[in-house]
Tab-separated table of C-alpha atoms and ligand atoms in Angstrom:
chain	number	residue	atom	x	y	z
A	1	MET	CA	-16.621	-0.844	21.273
A	2	ALA	CA	-18.373	-2.618	24.134
A	3	GLY	CA	-18.218	-6.276	25.053
A	4	ALA	CA	-14.998	-7.181	23.277
A	5	VAL	CA	-14.588	-10.931	23.164
A	6	PRO	CA	-11.031	-12.318	23.362
A	7	ASP	CA	-9.379	-13.135	20.042
A	8	ASP	CA	-10.713	-16.324	18.537
A	9	PRO	CA	-8.303	-19.185	19.322
A	10	SER	CA	-9.098	-20.826	15.963
A	11	PRO	CA	-9.212	-17.850	13.635
A	12	LEU	CA	-11.206	-17.915	10.446
A	13	ARG	CA	-8.871	-18.637	7.600
A	14	PRO	CA	-7.439	-16.627	5.833
A	15	PHE	CA	-7.763	-13.865	8.408
A	16	THR	CA	-4.607	-13.289	10.389
A	17	ARG	CA	-6.380	-11.883	13.445
A	18	VAL	CA	-10.066	-12.113	14.322
A	19	VAL	CA	-11.603	-9.790	16.891
A	20	ARG	CA	-15.306	-10.092	17.678
A	21	VAL	CA	-17.442	-7.597	19.527
A	22	VAL	CA	-20.989	-8.107	20.640
A	23	ARG	CA	-22.138	-4.552	20.022
A	24	THR	CA	-20.536	-1.361	18.757
A	25	GLY	CA	-21.229	1.828	16.807
A	26	SER	CA	-19.221	1.194	13.643
A	27	THR	CA	-16.566	-1.444	13.017
A	28	ASN	CA	-14.919	0.867	10.469
A	29	THR	CA	-14.586	3.646	13.036
A	30	ASP	CA	-13.320	1.225	15.689
A	31	LEU	CA	-10.760	-0.415	13.437
A	32	ARG	CA	-9.465	2.936	12.185
A	33	GLU	CA	-8.955	4.091	15.748
A	34	ALA	CA	-7.385	0.828	16.856
A	35	VAL	CA	-4.942	0.686	13.938
A	36	THR	CA	-3.984	4.333	14.387
A	37	ALA	CA	-3.300	3.730	18.095
A	38	ASP	CA	-1.323	0.515	17.643
A	39	PRO	CA	-0.483	-0.284	14.001
A	40	GLY	CA	1.770	-3.216	14.873
A	41	ALA	CA	-1.117	-5.092	16.487
A	42	TRP	CA	-3.125	-5.274	13.261
A	43	PRO	CA	-1.463	-7.276	10.497
A	44	HIS	CA	-2.701	-7.414	6.924
A	45	LEU	CA	-6.056	-9.282	6.809
A	46	SER	CA	-7.020	-8.631	10.433
A	47	VAL	CA	-10.781	-8.508	10.857
A	48	LEU	CA	-13.084	-6.862	13.376
A	49	VAL	CA	-16.603	-8.272	13.351
A	50	ALA	CA	-19.611	-7.039	15.306
A	51	GLN	CA	-22.773	-8.945	16.087
A	52	THR	CA	-24.662	-5.675	16.259
A	53	GLN	CA	-23.737	-2.263	14.916
A	54	ASP	CA	-25.663	0.772	16.146
A	55	ALA	CA	-24.135	3.573	14.079
A	56	GLY	CA	-23.022	1.888	10.858
A	57	ARG	CA	-21.611	4.195	8.213
A	58	GLY	CA	-22.143	4.003	4.461
A	59	ARG	CA	-20.562	5.893	1.586
A	60	ALA	CA	-20.899	9.658	1.253
A	61	GLY	CA	-21.677	10.188	4.943
A	62	ARG	CA	-24.819	8.064	4.852
A	63	GLY	CA	-25.914	5.634	7.518
A	64	TRP	CA	-25.871	1.843	7.334
A	65	ASP	CA	-28.792	0.404	9.244
A	66	THR	CA	-29.012	-3.204	10.331
A	67	ALA	CA	-31.318	-4.675	12.941
A	68	PRO	CA	-29.449	-6.461	15.768
A	69	GLY	CA	-28.111	-9.862	14.835
A	70	THR	CA	-29.448	-9.869	11.255
A	71	ALA	CA	-26.390	-8.895	9.216
A	72	LEU	CA	-22.697	-9.374	8.618
A	73	THR	CA	-20.966	-6.202	9.760
A	74	ALA	CA	-17.192	-6.483	9.599
A	75	SER	CA	-14.102	-4.434	8.773
A	76	VAL	CA	-10.868	-5.838	7.414
A	77	LEU	CA	-7.484	-4.154	7.687
A	78	LEU	CA	-5.496	-4.400	4.475
A	79	ARG	CA	-2.000	-3.265	3.623
A	80	PRO	CA	-2.128	-3.745	-0.123
A	81	ARG	CA	1.227	-3.868	-1.892
A	82	VAL	CA	0.157	-1.803	-4.892
A	83	PRO	CA	0.736	1.773	-6.062
A	84	PRO	CA	-1.814	4.155	-4.457
A	85	GLY	CA	-3.346	5.053	-7.835
A	86	ARG	CA	-4.646	1.503	-8.148
A	87	LEU	CA	-6.627	1.640	-4.890
A	88	PRO	CA	-10.056	2.259	-6.485
A	89	TRP	CA	-9.932	-1.402	-7.532
A	90	LEU	CA	-10.048	-2.444	-3.913
A	91	THR	CA	-13.736	-1.571	-3.511
A	92	LEU	CA	-14.532	-3.464	-6.713
A	93	LEU	CA	-12.489	-6.498	-5.683
A	94	ALA	CA	-14.147	-6.551	-2.267
A	95	GLY	CA	-17.525	-6.307	-3.997
A	96	LEU	CA	-16.522	-9.226	-6.205
A	97	ALA	CA	-15.540	-11.272	-3.143
A	98	VAL	CA	-18.948	-10.576	-1.558
A	99	GLN	CA	-20.739	-11.245	-4.848
A	100	ARG	CA	-19.022	-14.627	-5.158
A	101	ALA	CA	-19.524	-15.665	-1.548
A	102	THR	CA	-23.213	-14.716	-1.481
A	103	ALA	CA	-23.945	-16.465	-4.794
A	104	GLU	CA	-22.024	-19.564	-3.749
A	105	LEU	CA	-23.663	-19.921	-0.334
A	106	THR	CA	-27.254	-19.161	-1.301
A	107	GLY	CA	-27.670	-19.799	-5.028
A	108	VAL	CA	-29.001	-16.241	-5.325
A	109	ARG	CA	-28.015	-14.411	-8.523
A	110	THR	CA	-25.928	-11.415	-7.436
A	111	GLY	CA	-24.014	-8.706	-9.296
A	112	LEU	CA	-22.165	-5.428	-8.741
A	113	LYS	CA	-23.392	-1.897	-9.169
A	114	TRP	CA	-20.418	0.421	-9.604
A	115	PRO	CA	-18.662	1.269	-7.399
A	116	ASN	CA	-19.636	-0.371	-4.095
A	117	ASP	CA	-23.013	-2.076	-4.143
A	118	VAL	CA	-23.739	-5.784	-4.298
A	119	LEU	CA	-27.160	-6.453	-5.780
A	120	VAL	CA	-29.571	-9.327	-5.970
A	121	LEU	CA	-30.562	-9.310	-9.626
A	122	ASP	CA	-33.995	-9.054	-11.096
A	123	VAL	CA	-36.218	-9.696	-8.132
A	124	GLY	CA	-38.703	-6.898	-7.754
A	125	GLU	CA	-40.768	-4.109	-9.187
A	126	GLU	CA	-38.990	-1.185	-10.866
A	127	VAL	CA	-37.523	1.212	-8.297
A	128	ASP	CA	-36.052	4.488	-9.523
A	129	GLY	CA	-32.268	4.213	-9.789
A	130	TRP	CA	-32.213	0.471	-9.092
A	131	GLY	CA	-34.414	-1.066	-11.789
A	132	THR	CA	-35.589	-4.519	-10.695
A	133	ASP	CA	-32.414	-5.193	-8.699
A	134	ARG	CA	-32.086	-4.860	-4.931
A	135	LYS	CA	-29.129	-3.940	-2.736
A	136	VAL	CA	-27.977	-6.733	-0.435
A	137	ALA	CA	-24.518	-5.490	0.560
A	138	GLY	CA	-22.233	-2.474	0.498
A	139	ILE	CA	-18.524	-1.805	0.792
A	140	LEU	CA	-16.913	1.162	2.528
A	141	ALA	CA	-13.150	1.423	1.911
A	142	GLU	CA	-11.307	4.065	3.941
A	143	ALA	CA	-7.569	4.669	3.546
A	144	LEU	CA	-5.646	5.536	6.693
A	145	PRO	CA	-3.115	8.319	6.630
A	146	ALA	CA	0.437	6.993	6.289
A	147	ALA	CA	2.003	6.559	9.722
A	148	GLY	CA	5.416	5.833	11.139
A	149	PRO	CA	7.709	2.844	10.691
A	150	HIS	CA	5.193	0.368	12.137
A	151	ALA	CA	2.598	1.258	9.536
A	152	ALA	CA	3.837	-1.351	7.139
A	153	GLY	CA	3.416	-4.147	9.677
A	154	PRO	CA	4.658	-7.703	9.279
A	155	HIS	CA	3.070	-8.074	5.847
A	156	ALA	CA	5.537	-5.545	4.416
A	157	ALA	CA	8.434	-7.780	5.281
A	158	THR	CA	7.384	-10.032	2.414
A	159	SER	CA	6.750	-7.222	-0.041
A	160	HIS	CA	7.791	-7.845	-3.583
A	161	ALA	CA	10.224	-5.581	-5.344
A	162	GLY	CA	8.812	-3.012	-7.719
A	163	ALA	CA	5.573	-2.208	-5.898
A	164	GLY	CA	7.199	1.009	-4.776
A	165	HIS	CA	5.057	1.859	-1.787
A	166	ALA	CA	4.858	-1.764	-0.782
A	167	GLY	CA	3.019	-2.191	2.490
A	168	SER	CA	2.888	1.491	3.401
A	169	LEU	CA	-0.807	1.824	2.512
A	170	ALA	CA	-3.365	0.828	5.095
A	171	VAL	CA	-7.032	0.556	4.229
A	172	VAL	CA	-10.016	-0.299	6.394
A	173	LEU	CA	-12.431	-2.229	4.239
A	174	GLY	CA	-15.938	-2.332	5.712
A	175	THR	CA	-18.445	-4.885	4.521
A	176	GLY	CA	-22.102	-4.927	5.372
A	177	VAL	CA	-24.255	-7.799	4.124
A	178	ASN	CA	-27.985	-8.057	4.800
A	179	VAL	CA	-28.335	-11.675	5.839
A	180	ALA	CA	-31.569	-12.384	7.657
A	181	GLN	CA	-33.676	-9.223	7.763
A	182	THR	CA	-37.402	-9.406	7.174
A	183	ARG	CA	-38.916	-6.828	4.792
A	184	ASP	CA	-39.909	-4.686	7.776
A	185	GLN	CA	-36.342	-4.639	9.099
A	186	LEU	CA	-34.870	-3.136	5.925
A	187	PRO	CA	-34.448	0.638	5.856
A	188	VAL	CA	-35.165	1.371	2.185
A	189	PRO	CA	-37.381	-0.167	-0.521
A	190	TRP	CA	-34.407	-1.016	-2.738
A	191	ALA	CA	-32.733	-3.177	-0.101
A	192	THR	CA	-33.118	-6.904	0.355
A	193	SER	CA	-31.567	-9.640	2.479
A	194	LEU	CA	-30.209	-13.037	1.527
A	195	ARG	CA	-33.018	-14.699	3.457
A	196	LEU	CA	-35.672	-12.774	1.507
A	197	ALA	CA	-33.970	-13.410	-1.826
A	198	ALA	CA	-33.010	-17.062	-1.461
A	199	ASP	CA	-35.155	-19.998	-2.332
A	200	ALA	CA	-37.080	-20.985	0.822
A	201	ARG	CA	-35.443	-24.426	0.688
A	202	VAL	CA	-31.963	-22.911	1.072
A	203	THR	CA	-30.699	-22.407	4.617
A	204	THR	CA	-29.417	-18.860	4.878
A	205	PRO	CA	-25.732	-18.877	5.856
A	206	GLY	CA	-24.800	-17.429	9.205
A	207	ALA	CA	-22.729	-14.248	9.305
A	208	GLU	CA	-19.656	-16.313	10.267
A	209	GLU	CA	-19.952	-18.658	7.324
A	210	LEU	CA	-20.402	-15.703	5.044
A	211	LEU	CA	-17.396	-13.927	6.514
A	212	SER	CA	-15.288	-16.993	5.925
A	213	GLY	CA	-16.412	-17.167	2.271
A	214	VAL	CA	-15.799	-13.467	1.722
A	215	GLY	CA	-12.359	-13.750	3.339
A	216	ARG	CA	-11.352	-16.680	1.163
A	217	HIS	CA	-12.373	-14.930	-2.068
A	218	LEU	CA	-10.895	-11.613	-0.968
A	219	ALA	CA	-7.522	-13.143	-0.103
A	220	ASP	CA	-7.409	-14.949	-3.425
A	221	LEU	CA	-8.274	-11.797	-5.401
A	222	LEU	CA	-5.738	-9.718	-3.461
A	223	THR	CA	-2.980	-12.226	-4.144
A	224	ARG	CA	-3.631	-12.010	-7.873
A	225	TRP	CA	-3.916	-8.217	-7.759
A	226	GLU	CA	-0.694	-7.717	-5.815
A	227	ALA	CA	1.191	-10.173	-8.039
A	228	ALA	CA	0.402	-7.822	-10.938
A	229	ALA	CA	1.401	-4.754	-8.867
A	230	GLY	CA	-2.201	-3.550	-8.847
A	231	ASP	CA	-2.716	-3.813	-12.608
A	232	ALA	CA	-6.166	-5.422	-12.551
A	233	ARG	CA	-6.278	-5.723	-16.313
A	234	ALA	CA	-2.998	-7.646	-16.502
A	235	ALA	CA	-4.175	-9.904	-13.683
A	236	GLY	CA	-7.423	-10.710	-15.523
A	237	LEU	CA	-9.341	-9.155	-12.618
A	238	ALA	CA	-10.791	-6.277	-14.613
A	239	GLU	CA	-12.502	-8.904	-16.757
A	240	ASP	CA	-13.758	-10.799	-13.696
A	241	VAL	CA	-15.243	-7.596	-12.273
A	242	ALA	CA	-16.739	-6.540	-15.626
A	243	ARG	CA	-18.431	-9.926	-15.994
A	244	VAL	CA	-20.583	-9.338	-12.899
A	245	CYS	CA	-20.805	-5.524	-12.986
A	246	VAL	CA	-24.378	-4.923	-14.139
A	247	THR	CA	-23.754	-1.172	-14.448
A	248	LEU	CA	-21.820	-1.808	-17.668
A	249	GLY	CA	-24.009	-1.497	-20.749
A	250	ARG	CA	-26.731	0.309	-18.754
A	251	SER	CA	-28.058	3.819	-19.133
A	252	VAL	CA	-26.954	5.625	-16.004
A	253	ARG	CA	-27.212	8.971	-14.293
A	254	ALA	CA	-24.079	9.797	-12.347
A	255	GLU	CA	-24.119	12.425	-9.650
A	256	LEU	CA	-20.557	13.656	-9.297
A	257	PRO	CA	-19.152	15.321	-6.167
A	258	GLY	CA	-20.249	18.957	-6.303
A	259	GLY	CA	-23.721	18.023	-7.539
A	260	ILE	CA	-22.891	17.862	-11.266
A	261	GLU	CA	-25.005	15.298	-13.114
A	262	VAL	CA	-23.893	13.317	-16.142
A	263	THR	CA	-26.028	10.864	-18.059
A	264	GLY	CA	-24.911	8.294	-20.570
A	265	THR	CA	-24.242	4.654	-21.230
A	266	ALA	CA	-21.685	2.962	-19.008
A	267	THR	CA	-19.243	1.409	-21.446
A	268	ALA	CA	-16.219	0.159	-19.493
A	269	LEU	CA	-13.917	0.437	-16.499
A	270	ASP	CA	-10.609	2.179	-17.083
A	271	ASN	CA	-7.216	0.943	-15.832
A	272	ASP	CA	-7.813	2.472	-12.402
A	273	GLY	CA	-11.319	1.059	-11.938
A	274	HIS	CA	-13.109	4.299	-12.823
A	275	LEU	CA	-16.345	4.141	-14.801
A	276	LEU	CA	-16.392	5.351	-18.418
A	277	LEU	CA	-19.608	6.847	-19.785
A	278	ARG	CA	-20.567	7.629	-23.380
A	279	THR	CA	-22.861	10.678	-23.324
A	280	PRO	CA	-25.779	11.078	-25.761
A	281	GLU	CA	-23.582	13.610	-27.613
A	282	GLY	CA	-20.935	10.932	-28.128
A	283	ALA	CA	-18.384	12.294	-25.649
A	284	GLU	CA	-16.556	10.029	-23.206
A	285	ARG	CA	-16.667	10.965	-19.525
A	286	THR	CA	-14.764	9.364	-16.664
A	287	VAL	CA	-16.635	8.952	-13.384
A	288	ARG	CA	-14.115	8.696	-10.531
A	289	ALA	CA	-16.470	9.114	-7.592
A	290	GLY	CA	-20.099	9.756	-6.844
A	291	ASP	CA	-23.430	8.011	-7.015
A	292	VAL	CA	-24.587	6.135	-10.053
A	293	ARG	CA	-28.221	5.364	-10.679
A	294	HIS	CA	-29.366	2.811	-13.205
A	295	VAL	CA	-32.086	4.329	-15.395
A	296	ARG	CA	-34.372	2.760	-17.923
A	297	ALA	CA	-33.170	3.335	-21.466
A	298	GLY	CA	-35.433	5.196	-23.889
B	1	ATP	N1	-28.934	-2.332	5.433
B	1	ATP	C1	-28.990	-1.582	4.338
B	1	ATP	N2	-29.164	-2.161	3.132
B	1	ATP	C2	-29.199	-1.448	2.011
B	1	ATP	N3	-29.060	-0.121	1.966
B	1	ATP	C3	-28.886	0.521	3.137
B	1	ATP	C4	-28.860	-0.174	4.367
B	1	ATP	N4	-28.695	0.727	5.360
B	1	ATP	C5	-28.604	1.918	4.779
B	1	ATP	N5	-28.723	1.808	3.430
B	1	ATP	C6	-28.480	2.868	2.478
B	1	ATP	O1	-28.149	4.062	3.165
B	1	ATP	C7	-28.887	5.178	2.734
B	1	ATP	C8	-29.744	5.656	3.834
B	1	ATP	O2	-28.927	6.116	4.784
B	1	ATP	P1	-29.258	7.441	5.586
B	1	ATP	O3	-30.562	7.223	6.272
B	1	ATP	O4	-28.086	7.877	6.338
B	1	ATP	O5	-29.430	8.298	4.330
B	1	ATP	P2	-29.413	9.747	3.949
B	1	ATP	O6	-28.035	10.313	3.977
B	1	ATP	O7	-30.530	10.408	4.644
B	1	ATP	O8	-29.753	9.298	2.505
B	1	ATP	P3	-30.345	9.902	1.273
B	1	ATP	O9	-29.522	11.108	0.952
B	1	ATP	O10	-30.179	8.762	0.282
B	1	ATP	O11	-31.800	10.176	1.619
B	1	ATP	C9	-29.625	4.763	1.573
B	1	ATP	O12	-29.048	5.324	0.461
B	1	ATP	C10	-29.492	3.237	1.537
B	1	ATP	O13	-28.959	2.879	0.302
B	2	BTN	O1	-23.137	0.787	0.776
B	2	BTN	C1	-22.487	1.554	1.494
B	2	BTN	O2	-22.675	2.781	1.477
B	2	BTN	C2	-21.404	0.975	2.359
B	2	BTN	C3	-21.942	0.245	3.546
B	2	BTN	C4	-20.827	-0.319	4.426
B	2	BTN	C5	-21.339	-0.870	5.727
B	2	BTN	C6	-20.274	-1.579	6.517
B	2	BTN	S1	-20.936	-2.493	7.882
B	2	BTN	C7	-19.326	-2.759	8.505
B	2	BTN	C8	-18.566	-1.474	8.308
B	2	BTN	N1	-18.774	-0.568	9.403
B	2	BTN	C9	-19.415	0.530	9.027
B	2	BTN	O3	-19.727	1.462	9.777
B	2	BTN	N2	-19.653	0.495	7.708
B	2	BTN	C10	-19.169	-0.722	7.113
């Protein structure tokens, strides 16, 4: 990462450490490398934010393209005190934090597409796989391999009993939000930005303001999630996610790893945050990973 700026003297709450860079390839790649090299320097809820990202990464090896200075591109280091099996919820909870912050700051109606997309709802012509919704943000969660005694960091010192692996998991949670792009600056027809989607009378929030909103919601959701040892249903979080997850109730085509395709109606999220589908034959299928496209019923 080039042009590292010294740590902010008045860090954005609730982040524990804020590092800004002017320009880099990928904040996820940088944060992974930095945490691996010096785990003790990156407490739970540290954030690395870049003004410009030149080689952003999306899910499934795809790129994440944002014109300089038009987007929020940030990665947060988390050491969630939950059993590893509950980790799929993290992407959904981060999506919920972004959904809430974007809606709150712009008045734009946003929702989640399982598992990692934040959408602006009902704003355009039909686009295959996206309906009339448009993608405004994406989440890329990457778990780090367990490391030595420092891996738990200071956060682990407060770990609650019963979480088992308390503090030993480290996850880099990347968030990309399209803030101010014009139509021409967006890489795909199903993308939008907050500026394009918001009422012209609304001032689009800056990336910093957005980051602060996302951080506040994320910290709140994580506290509730950890208090229930990762059981999102018990914490009432599964319901919160389901309320804004527009994939549920839709006809979808899921492309599973290995190229297998399953179609059906998305009915629910299971206890681990996986998507349940009811196939036309009446069978139930669990989608744990892969791409989901929203298709028109009938
Ligand atoms: N700023 C952005 N906003 C919304 N979506 C984006 C953005 N940048 C990249 N994408 C997404 O990334 C993908 C394009 O990335 P890339 O050019 O690496 O794709 P690819 O691997 O060639 O994709 P595909 O297999 O979909 O053709 C698209 O699927 C698109 O959803
Ligand atoms: O929708 C996706 O496929 C996920 C996109 C995630 C993009 C963010 S931008 C900040 C962080 N750094 C990256 O290289 N990727 C994530």
